[in-house]
Short mmCIF file of C-alpha atoms in Angstrom, two decimals:
data_model
loop_
_atom_site.label_atom_id
_atom_site.label_comp_id
_atom_site.label_asym_id
_atom_site.label_seq_id
_atom_site.Cartn_x
_atom_site.Cartn_y
_atom_site.Cartn_z
CA MET A 276 -0.13 -0.13 0.14
CA SER A 277 1.55 3.43 -0.97
CA SER A 278 0.84 6.23 1.53
CA SER A 279 -0.68 9.83 0.55
CA LEU A 280 2.23 11.00 3.62
CA THR A 281 5.68 9.75 2.24
CA PHE A 282 8.35 11.38 3.83
CA ALA A 283 12.87 11.58 3.43
CA TYR A 284 13.48 10.99 7.35
CA TYR A 285 16.47 12.16 8.89
CA PRO A 286 17.12 9.59 11.91
CA GLY A 287 20.46 11.83 13.43
CA CYS A 288 23.56 10.61 15.22
CA SER A 289 21.69 10.09 18.21
CA GLY A 290 19.46 7.55 17.03
CA LEU A 291 21.91 5.15 16.49
CA GLY A 292 22.76 5.36 20.07
CA THR A 293 21.54 7.50 23.05
CA SER A 294 18.01 7.72 21.80
CA LEU A 295 17.61 4.46 20.00
CA GLU A 296 14.48 4.42 22.14
CA TYR A 297 13.07 7.39 20.26
CA ASP A 298 14.48 6.42 16.72
CA THR A 299 12.51 2.94 17.20
CA SER A 300 9.26 4.04 18.28
CA THR A 301 8.93 7.48 16.44
CA ARG A 302 9.34 4.48 12.76
CA ALA A 303 6.86 2.46 14.67
CA ILE A 304 4.27 5.03 15.30
CA CYS A 305 4.97 6.82 11.87
CA ALA A 306 3.81 2.91 10.36
CA ALA A 307 1.01 2.64 12.76
CA LEU A 308 -0.52 6.13 11.65
CA GLY A 309 0.20 5.92 7.74
CA VAL A 310 3.19 7.96 7.07
CA GLU A 311 5.61 6.02 4.88
CA LEU A 312 9.25 7.12 6.01
CA VAL A 313 12.28 6.81 3.34
CA ASP A 314 15.25 6.88 4.86
CA ILE A 315 18.03 9.45 3.68
CA PRO A 316 20.65 7.88 1.59
CA ASP A 317 23.59 7.41 3.52
CA TRP A 318 22.58 10.35 5.67
CA SER A 319 25.64 12.12 7.31
CA CYS A 320 26.08 13.97 10.55
CA CYS A 321 24.13 17.78 10.17
CA GLY A 322 27.37 19.15 12.51
CA SER A 323 24.86 19.56 15.22
CA THR A 324 25.69 22.53 17.98
CA PRO A 325 29.62 22.24 17.22
CA ALA A 326 29.34 22.97 13.68
CA HIS A 327 27.51 26.30 14.07
CA THR A 328 29.34 27.35 16.70
CA VAL A 329 32.69 27.08 14.50
CA ASP A 330 31.31 28.52 11.21
CA HIS A 331 28.45 29.24 9.78
CA THR A 332 29.42 28.28 6.08
CA LEU A 333 30.40 24.69 7.27
CA SER A 334 27.25 24.48 9.42
CA SER A 335 25.32 24.88 6.42
CA ALA A 336 27.11 22.30 4.00
CA LEU A 337 27.04 19.69 6.79
CA SER A 338 22.90 19.43 6.62
CA ALA A 339 23.36 20.61 2.87
CA ARG A 340 24.49 16.80 1.76
CA ASN A 341 21.58 15.39 3.51
CA ILE A 342 19.33 17.89 2.08
CA ALA A 343 20.95 17.15 -1.53
CA GLN A 344 20.53 13.56 -0.72
CA ALA A 345 16.61 13.62 0.02
CA GLU A 346 16.51 15.38 -3.47
CA GLU A 347 16.88 12.19 -5.02
CA LEU A 348 14.13 10.61 -3.63
CA ASP A 349 9.99 10.78 -4.45
CA VAL A 350 8.87 12.93 -1.24
CA GLN A 351 7.12 15.72 0.30
CA GLY A 352 9.56 16.51 2.40
CA ILE A 353 11.90 16.00 4.94
CA ILE A 354 11.23 15.11 8.50
CA THR A 355 13.22 14.81 11.71
CA PRO A 356 12.53 13.64 15.21
CA CYS A 357 15.53 15.53 16.65
CA PRO A 358 15.36 19.25 17.23
CA SER A 359 19.23 19.84 16.71
CA CYS A 360 19.04 18.01 13.57
CA LEU A 361 15.91 19.79 12.44
CA THR A 362 17.23 23.32 13.62
CA ASN A 363 20.31 22.93 11.79
CA LEU A 364 18.56 21.69 8.83
CA LYS A 365 16.18 24.40 8.47
CA THR A 366 18.55 27.46 9.21
CA ALA A 367 21.09 25.92 6.71
CA SER A 368 17.51 26.16 4.26
CA HIS A 369 16.57 29.22 5.30
CA ARG A 370 19.98 30.92 4.68
CA MET A 371 20.48 29.35 1.83
CA GLU A 372 17.61 31.08 0.44
CA ASP A 373 20.11 34.14 -0.37
CA GLU A 374 21.83 32.98 -3.60
CA ALA A 375 25.58 34.16 -2.72
CA PHE A 376 25.49 32.11 0.14
CA LYS A 377 23.92 28.98 -1.31
CA GLU A 378 26.67 29.19 -3.91
CA LYS A 379 29.41 29.10 -0.96
CA VAL A 380 27.73 26.14 0.69
CA ASN A 381 28.01 24.36 -3.04
CA LYS A 382 31.46 24.72 -3.18
CA LEU A 383 31.93 22.69 -0.29
CA LEU A 384 29.55 19.74 -1.49
CA GLU A 385 30.55 17.08 -3.86
CA LYS A 386 26.67 17.28 -5.30
CA PRO A 387 25.31 20.65 -5.05
CA VAL A 388 21.89 21.26 -3.51
CA GLU A 389 18.70 22.75 -5.27
CA ASN A 390 16.83 23.26 -1.47
CA LYS A 391 13.38 22.90 -2.76
CA LEU A 392 12.17 20.48 -0.19
CA PRO A 393 10.19 21.46 2.90
CA ILE A 394 11.83 20.71 6.23
CA MET A 395 9.81 19.79 9.69
CA SER A 396 10.02 17.65 12.55
CA VAL A 397 7.98 14.60 13.18
CA LEU A 398 5.84 16.42 15.77
CA GLN A 399 4.98 19.31 13.34
CA LEU A 400 3.77 16.44 10.44
CA LEU A 401 2.00 14.28 13.31
CA HIS A 402 -0.03 17.47 14.50
CA GLU A 403 -0.50 19.25 10.92
CA GLN A 404 -0.66 16.77 8.74
CA VAL A 405 -1.75 13.59 10.41
CA GLY A 406 -3.84 15.38 12.57
CA VAL A 407 -4.63 15.04 16.74
CA GLU A 408 -7.98 13.49 16.07
CA LYS A 409 -6.92 11.12 13.69
CA VAL A 410 -4.25 10.02 16.47
CA ALA A 411 -7.09 9.94 19.04
CA GLU A 412 -9.21 7.25 16.90
CA LYS A 413 -6.40 5.29 16.84
CA VAL A 414 -6.16 5.18 20.94
CA VAL A 415 -6.88 1.34 22.00
CA LYS A 416 -4.95 2.29 25.69
CA PRO A 417 -6.06 5.47 26.64
CA LEU A 418 -3.38 6.90 29.32
CA GLU A 419 -5.81 8.33 31.48
CA GLY A 420 -4.61 9.11 35.06
CA LEU A 421 -0.74 9.54 34.16
CA ARG A 422 0.07 13.13 34.70
CA LEU A 423 2.79 14.85 32.40
CA ALA A 424 4.72 17.42 32.31
CA PRO A 425 5.51 18.51 28.32
CA TYR A 426 8.76 19.83 27.89
CA TYR A 427 9.39 20.88 24.39
CA GLY A 428 13.17 22.01 25.11
CA CYS A 429 14.29 25.41 23.69
CA ILE A 430 14.79 25.19 20.03
CA MET A 431 11.87 23.20 18.41
CA ASN A 432 10.00 26.50 17.57
CA ARG A 433 12.54 28.89 17.89
CA PRO A 434 13.24 31.24 16.30
CA PRO A 435 9.77 31.38 15.06
CA GLU A 436 10.56 32.91 12.07
CA VAL A 437 12.91 30.07 10.88
CA MET A 438 11.14 27.40 12.46
CA ASN A 439 7.48 28.18 11.70
CA PHE A 440 5.83 25.98 13.81
CA ASP A 441 3.38 26.06 16.99
CA ASP A 442 4.08 29.12 19.42
CA CYS A 443 7.78 30.21 20.54
CA GLU A 444 6.76 30.71 24.26
CA ASN A 445 4.05 28.17 24.72
CA PRO A 446 3.65 25.29 22.30
CA ILE A 447 0.83 23.13 22.83
CA ALA A 448 1.19 20.61 19.55
CA MET A 449 2.40 17.82 22.31
CA ASP A 450 0.09 19.06 24.64
CA GLU A 451 -2.66 18.41 22.38
CA LEU A 452 -1.23 15.02 21.32
CA MET A 453 -0.89 13.94 24.79
CA ALA A 454 -3.94 14.64 25.79
CA ALA A 455 -5.58 12.87 22.72
CA LEU A 456 -3.94 9.78 24.39
CA GLY A 457 -6.45 10.40 27.12
CA ALA A 458 -3.12 11.83 29.73
CA ASP A 459 -3.75 14.55 32.11
CA VAL A 460 -1.67 17.47 30.73
CA ALA A 461 0.07 19.52 33.05
CA PRO A 462 0.70 23.62 32.84
CA PHE A 463 4.15 23.39 33.05
CA PRO A 464 5.73 26.87 32.83
CA LEU A 465 8.82 25.97 31.55
CA LYS A 466 8.18 24.62 28.28
CA VAL A 467 10.70 26.31 26.58
CA GLU A 468 13.93 26.66 29.06
CA CYS A 469 17.12 25.46 28.14
CA CYS A 470 18.36 22.10 29.72
CA GLY A 471 21.63 22.70 29.70
CA ALA A 472 22.11 21.64 26.02
CA SER A 473 25.52 19.90 25.43
CA PHE A 474 27.29 21.41 28.31
CA GLY A 475 26.57 17.97 30.12
CA VAL A 476 30.30 16.82 29.21
CA ALA A 477 32.87 19.91 29.80
CA ARG A 478 29.86 21.86 32.34
CA LYS A 479 28.11 19.03 34.14
CA ASP A 480 27.34 22.33 37.08
CA ILE A 481 25.28 23.99 34.24
CA VAL A 482 23.01 21.13 33.56
CA ALA A 483 22.60 20.14 37.04
CA LYS A 484 21.47 23.73 37.63
CA LEU A 485 19.30 24.40 34.53
CA SER A 486 17.59 20.32 34.49
CA GLY A 487 17.31 20.94 38.40
CA LYS A 488 15.51 24.00 37.96
CA LEU A 489 12.98 21.85 35.09
CA LEU A 490 12.66 18.42 37.73
CA ASP A 491 11.80 20.99 40.38
CA ALA A 492 8.92 22.69 38.33
CA ALA A 493 7.78 19.27 37.05
CA GLU A 494 7.41 18.00 40.88
CA ASP A 495 5.56 21.26 41.43
CA VAL A 496 2.72 20.82 39.20
CA GLU A 497 2.90 16.85 40.50
CA ALA A 498 3.57 15.39 37.00
CA HIS A 499 4.18 11.72 37.07
CA ALA A 500 6.78 12.33 34.56
CA PHE A 501 8.22 14.37 31.68
CA VAL A 502 7.63 13.75 28.25
CA THR A 503 9.97 15.02 25.99
CA ALA A 504 10.92 15.69 22.18
CA CYS A 505 14.17 15.75 22.20
CA PRO A 506 17.08 13.68 22.37
CA LEU A 507 19.52 15.92 24.46
CA CYS A 508 17.10 17.16 26.72
CA GLN A 509 15.90 13.83 27.41
CA MET A 510 19.51 12.48 28.27
CA ASN A 511 20.15 15.64 30.56
CA LEU A 512 16.53 14.93 32.19
CA ASP A 513 16.93 11.16 32.32
CA LEU A 514 20.44 9.63 32.22
CA ARG A 515 21.88 12.72 34.24
CA GLN A 516 19.05 12.87 36.67
CA SER A 517 21.19 11.03 39.32
CA GLN A 518 24.17 13.89 38.62
CA VAL A 519 21.34 16.50 38.92
CA ASN A 520 20.72 15.21 42.27
CA SER A 521 23.98 14.52 43.51
CA LEU A 522 25.45 18.23 42.55
CA THR A 523 22.21 20.11 44.12
CA GLY A 524 20.88 17.77 47.04
CA SER A 525 17.66 16.64 45.15
CA LYS A 526 15.92 13.44 45.25
CA HIS A 527 14.33 13.53 42.23
CA ASP A 528 12.97 10.13 40.53
CA MET A 529 10.92 11.26 37.48
CA PRO A 530 10.91 9.31 34.47
CA VAL A 531 11.29 10.96 31.31
CA PHE A 532 9.71 9.82 28.21
CA TYR A 533 9.88 10.75 24.29
CA TYR A 534 6.29 11.71 23.32
CA THR A 535 6.17 8.89 20.36
CA GLN A 536 6.86 6.14 23.35
CA LEU A 537 3.79 7.54 24.85
CA ILE A 538 1.80 7.56 21.50
CA GLY A 539 2.79 3.95 20.84
CA LYS A 540 2.00 2.84 24.20
CA ALA A 541 -1.62 4.78 23.71
CA LEU A 542 -1.81 2.86 20.49
CA GLY A 543 -1.52 -0.64 21.57
CA LEU A 544 2.26 -1.02 19.90
CA ASP A 545 4.56 -3.99 20.88
CA ALA A 546 7.11 -3.42 23.96
CA LYS A 547 9.49 -4.34 21.34
CA SER A 548 8.97 -0.88 19.23
CA LEU A 549 8.75 1.10 22.19
CA GLN A 550 11.67 0.13 24.06
CA MET A 551 10.75 1.75 27.47
CA ASP A 552 13.66 -0.17 28.88
CA LYS A 553 16.23 2.28 27.33
CA LEU A 554 15.02 5.20 29.90
CA CYS A 555 17.26 5.25 33.12
CA VAL A 556 14.57 6.40 35.55
CA PRO A 557 12.12 2.96 35.31
CA PRO A 558 9.09 4.33 34.06
CA SER A 559 6.95 1.80 36.25
CA LYS A 560 6.35 4.46 38.78
CA ALA A 561 4.83 6.71 36.46
CA PHE A 562 2.43 3.77 34.89
CA ARG A 563 1.84 2.41 38.68
CA LYS A 564 0.16 5.97 39.16
CA MET A 565 -1.57 5.97 36.20
CA GLU A 566 -3.35 2.52 37.25
CA GLU A 567 -4.12 3.50 40.19
CA ALA A 568 -5.82 6.65 39.31
CA GLN A 569 -7.33 4.70 36.57
CA GLN A 570 -9.14 2.16 39.32
CA ALA A 571 -9.61 4.96 41.64
CA ASN A 572 -11.86 6.39 38.86
CA ALA A 573 -13.44 3.24 38.31
CA SER A 574 -14.79 2.17 41.71
CA MET B 15 33.63 47.52 37.77
CA ASN B 16 35.37 47.77 34.78
CA ILE B 17 35.70 51.32 33.06
CA VAL B 18 36.42 51.23 29.38
CA SER B 19 38.42 54.25 27.74
CA LEU B 20 36.09 54.49 24.88
CA SER B 21 37.81 57.45 22.99
CA ASN B 22 40.92 55.17 23.51
CA SER B 23 39.83 51.75 22.46
CA TYR B 24 37.01 52.29 20.14
CA ASP B 25 37.51 49.73 16.89
CA ALA B 26 35.26 50.25 14.18
CA ASP B 27 36.80 47.56 11.92
CA PHE B 28 35.37 45.34 14.88
CA VAL B 29 31.88 46.77 14.77
CA ASP B 30 31.79 46.36 10.81
CA GLU B 31 32.88 42.82 10.65
CA VAL B 32 30.72 42.24 13.33
CA GLU B 33 27.62 43.50 11.18
CA LYS B 34 28.71 42.03 8.11
CA GLU B 35 29.27 38.15 8.99
CA SER B 36 26.05 38.12 11.20
CA LYS B 37 23.93 40.21 8.53
CA GLN B 38 22.68 42.08 11.55
CA ASN B 39 22.86 45.97 12.46
CA VAL B 40 23.76 46.34 16.06
CA SER B 41 23.08 49.85 16.55
CA LEU B 42 19.43 48.93 16.96
CA CYS B 43 20.26 47.65 20.49
CA TYR B 44 19.10 50.04 22.88
CA GLN B 45 19.76 47.94 25.90
CA CYS B 46 16.59 46.82 27.18
CA GLY B 47 17.44 43.70 28.54
CA ASN B 48 15.45 41.60 27.21
CA CYS B 49 17.69 39.10 26.33
CA THR B 50 19.92 38.99 29.32
CA ALA B 51 16.28 38.74 31.40
CA GLY B 52 15.57 35.45 29.45
CA CYS B 53 18.83 34.23 29.23
CA PRO B 54 19.43 30.55 30.88
CA TYR B 55 23.02 31.03 31.59
CA THR B 56 23.65 34.67 32.85
CA SER B 57 24.56 33.20 35.96
CA PHE B 58 27.54 31.53 34.29
CA TYR B 59 28.12 34.01 32.06
CA ASP B 60 31.10 36.73 32.79
CA ILE B 61 29.45 39.56 31.09
CA PRO B 62 25.83 39.54 30.15
CA VAL B 63 24.38 38.94 26.74
CA SER B 64 23.31 42.43 26.65
CA GLN B 65 26.72 43.76 27.80
CA ILE B 66 28.05 42.16 25.01
CA MET B 67 25.93 44.21 22.66
CA ARG B 68 26.87 47.27 24.25
CA LEU B 69 30.76 46.40 23.99
CA VAL B 70 30.30 45.53 20.14
CA GLN B 71 28.72 49.00 19.83
CA ALA B 72 31.31 50.15 21.37
CA GLY B 73 34.04 48.38 19.24
CA GLN B 74 35.49 46.82 22.60
CA ARG B 75 37.09 43.78 20.23
CA GLU B 76 39.34 42.63 23.05
CA THR B 77 37.16 42.67 26.29
CA VAL B 78 33.97 40.98 23.66
CA LEU B 79 36.08 38.36 22.33
CA SER B 80 38.43 37.87 25.13
CA CYS B 81 35.08 36.84 27.31
CA LYS B 82 33.72 33.19 28.59
CA SER B 83 30.63 34.22 27.80
CA LEU B 84 30.82 33.44 24.29
CA TRP B 85 31.47 29.50 24.89
CA LEU B 86 28.73 29.34 27.39
CA CYS B 87 25.73 30.34 24.99
CA ALA B 88 23.97 27.01 24.02
CA THR B 89 21.88 29.44 21.10
CA CYS B 90 18.58 28.12 23.05
CA GLU B 91 17.36 31.31 20.93
CA SER B 92 15.81 33.16 23.65
CA CYS B 93 17.38 36.80 23.34
CA THR B 94 16.72 36.49 19.32
CA THR B 95 12.98 35.05 19.84
CA ARG B 96 12.13 37.95 22.53
CA CYS B 97 14.66 41.33 21.04
CA PRO B 98 12.07 43.84 20.67
CA ASN B 99 14.08 45.26 17.28
CA GLU B 100 14.05 41.57 15.64
CA ILE B 101 17.95 41.88 16.24
CA ASP B 102 19.48 37.89 15.47
CA VAL B 103 21.55 38.21 18.84
CA ALA B 104 22.23 34.18 19.00
CA ARG B 105 24.10 34.66 15.23
CA ILE B 106 25.72 37.60 16.87
CA MET B 107 27.37 35.43 19.51
CA ASP B 108 27.75 32.84 17.15
CA VAL B 109 29.76 35.19 15.00
CA LEU B 110 31.79 36.03 17.83
CA ARG B 111 32.70 32.93 18.78
CA HIS B 112 33.68 32.26 15.61
CA MET B 113 36.17 35.35 15.75
CA ALA B 114 37.17 34.15 19.03
CA ARG B 115 38.70 31.14 17.21
CA ARG B 116 40.28 32.88 14.89
CA ALA B 117 41.91 35.08 17.63
CA GLY B 118 43.18 31.93 19.22
CA LYS B 119 41.31 32.65 21.96
CA ALA B 120 39.34 30.25 24.23
CA PRO B 121 38.64 30.99 27.82
CA GLU B 122 36.49 27.66 28.30
CA PRO B 123 38.72 25.48 26.94
CA GLN B 124 37.01 22.31 27.64
CA VAL B 125 34.01 23.53 25.88
CA LYS B 126 36.16 24.07 22.93
CA THR B 127 38.06 20.69 23.04
CA PHE B 128 34.11 19.44 23.62
CA THR B 129 33.49 20.92 20.63
CA ASP B 130 36.94 20.26 18.43
CA SER B 131 36.19 16.17 19.53
CA PHE B 132 32.83 16.44 18.12
CA LEU B 133 33.85 17.99 14.85
CA ALA B 134 36.54 15.44 14.69
CA SER B 135 34.21 12.31 15.02
CA VAL B 136 32.32 13.53 12.35
CA GLU B 137 35.35 14.38 9.59
CA LYS B 138 36.55 10.97 10.06
CA HIS B 139 33.91 8.61 9.86
CA GLY B 140 30.74 10.96 8.78
CA ARG B 141 28.62 10.83 11.69
CA VAL B 142 29.42 11.04 15.33
CA PHE B 143 30.88 8.21 17.40
CA GLU B 144 29.91 8.96 20.64
CA MET B 145 32.09 6.42 22.36
CA GLY B 146 34.98 8.14 20.25
CA LEU B 147 33.93 11.18 21.05
CA MET B 148 34.22 11.17 24.87
CA VAL B 149 37.31 8.69 24.84
CA SER B 150 38.94 11.95 22.69
CA TYR B 151 37.92 14.87 25.20
CA MET B 152 38.77 12.67 27.87
CA THR B 153 42.42 11.92 26.66
CA LYS B 154 42.77 15.84 25.35
CA THR B 155 41.69 17.28 28.51
CA GLY B 156 43.25 14.65 31.23
CA ARG B 157 39.54 14.37 32.72
CA LEU B 158 39.64 10.58 32.85
CA MET B 159 36.74 10.19 34.45
CA THR B 160 34.34 12.53 33.38
CA ASP B 161 30.62 10.69 33.33
CA SER B 162 32.25 7.70 34.91
CA ASP B 163 29.36 7.46 37.27
CA LEU B 164 27.19 7.27 33.97
CA ALA B 165 28.81 4.22 32.64
CA PRO B 166 26.84 1.47 34.38
CA LYS B 167 23.63 3.46 33.92
CA ILE B 168 24.20 3.46 29.81
CA LEU B 169 25.81 0.32 29.32
CA PRO B 170 23.93 -1.96 30.11
CA LYS B 171 21.06 -0.57 27.85
CA GLY B 172 23.18 -0.80 24.98
CA LYS B 173 22.91 2.43 23.81
CA LEU B 174 26.65 3.04 23.15
CA ALA B 175 28.21 1.23 20.16
CA PHE B 176 31.90 0.58 20.60
CA THR B 177 32.50 0.96 16.71
CA PRO B 178 31.62 4.05 14.17
CA HIS B 179 28.80 4.22 12.22
CA GLY B 180 30.96 4.73 9.79
CA ILE B 181 29.05 5.47 6.18
CA VAL B 182 29.72 5.13 2.31
CA GLY B 183 30.17 8.50 1.74
CA LYS B 184 32.58 9.11 4.35
CA GLN B 185 35.03 10.64 2.23
CA GLU B 186 32.47 13.24 1.14
CA VAL B 187 31.90 14.29 4.30
CA ALA B 188 35.70 14.92 4.84
CA ASN B 189 36.35 16.61 1.82
CA ILE B 190 33.59 19.12 2.88
CA PHE B 191 35.81 20.02 5.91
CA LYS B 192 38.93 19.90 3.41
CA ARG B 193 37.29 22.44 1.43
CA TYR B 194 36.40 24.32 4.17
CA ASN B 195 40.15 24.55 5.62
CA GLU B 196 41.57 25.40 1.87
CA GLU B 197 38.91 28.65 1.63
CA ARG B 198 39.48 29.93 5.24
CA ASP B 199 43.46 29.54 4.58
CA SER B 200 43.08 30.89 1.01
#
C-alpha cells in the first residue's frame, strides 16, 4: 500500500545511540499512523551545535549534503525527530534562500543542493498533517490518570521566523497529542527553557542547575513524568538525573518519556518498538500511578 | 567595576566585521535588557549578553572576544526570539565565537575541546561516534573520570556503540572539511 504521506527521514546520530528508543518508537508510530518514511540514503551528521559555533558555511554544508541526498527521493519533504538536527537543516535551508550564500555552500559540496524540499519535525508532521483527531481515533489503551509535564526544549519552535511551527513561548502541539491519548497534561511553565544543552560533558554544573530547575518545576505541578521531544533534553533529564541529584542535593525520581513512546503505548504497539527499558529512570512508577488513578476512577 | 575608555579603544573595524558576518545592525540595540532577562546562562556568564551587545557597539574587540560568555552560550534562541528590535542576538554570539576562535582565544578550554572532538569525529566517520568522542575528549583534557558515574547506567542499555557507524560517503564529508579549511586559509 502506498501512503499519501511519504517523507524523507533523517534519524540523526543520536538515533543510532543514546536515543535509540526515540528512533524506534518514531518509526513504529509513523507506520501505525500511515506515514511512510524513506531513510535519506547514506545520511551524514548535520554537525549539531559544534558546527555552527565554528562556522556558518561549514555548518550549512554539513546539513545541505543531507538535503541534497533527500532530493533524489520521491518525497513530500524531510522530517526528523531531533530538534537539533531540525534547527540545523532548517537554518541551512533558510540561509540558502540567499543565492550568494547557497553558492558558497555548494562550493563545499560534491553534489549541489537545490534547496526546494520543505523540512519539518516529526512532531509538526503529526500535529499538522496526520492530525490530533486521527491519533485519538487510533487509541486503544488510553493513558488516563497519567499526569505529564510537557517539555519541548528550547529550539523546536525558536526562532519563530525560521522554525515556523506552533508558538515560540507556549507551544501546544505535544500537549494536544498527549491529551488525545487521554493523559492529564499539567500546565508546565518551563516548556521552552534550556536544559543545559550539550554542556553535560564539559560543564555539568550548568546542566545540574538548569535541568534541576526543570525537575523541580515538574514536581511542583505534580507530574508523574516528563514527556519530551528532544534527545539531548531527554538525556540531561533522565541519564543525568542522578548527577543533578548529587550536585544539587535533590532526590528526583522522575521518568522522562519520548512523546513517541507514549503515543505508541496508547496505540497498543508492542514493547519491542517502544523500548521503555532503554530509559534510565524506570517508567514503572509513573504507570503504577496511572493505573491507581484509573482504578480509583472506575470504583 | 571595569572602566572602558571609549575614545582610546573604539575599534570601528570590529563593529563592521560583526555586522557583516552576522548580517545584523548592532546599533539597533537600545539596551532594554530583554535578552539578558531571558538568558538561562546569565548566572554562568562573565559578561551578560546585553552588555556584550553594548560592548560590540562600543567597538571593544579585546574585551568581547576574550569573554567566557561566548563559549557558554547554548544558542537556545531566547534572546533572538524576545528581542523587540528583531536583532538575531544568538547569531551575533555565534559570529563572536567564530572571531574569538580565529583570534586564538578559548577561555573555556573544555568547551572548545568538546566542540573540536565532536567535529573531528564527524570529519573522520561522517557521523558522530559517541563513544569515540568521549574517549577523545577525556584524552585531550586529561579528565579521565568524565561521566564515569554514568557508565553503569548507560552501558547495560546497549545504547552506546563500541564501533563507529561509518557511512559510504565518509570521504565526501571529509572533503567538506577539507574544502572549508582550504577556503579559510586562502
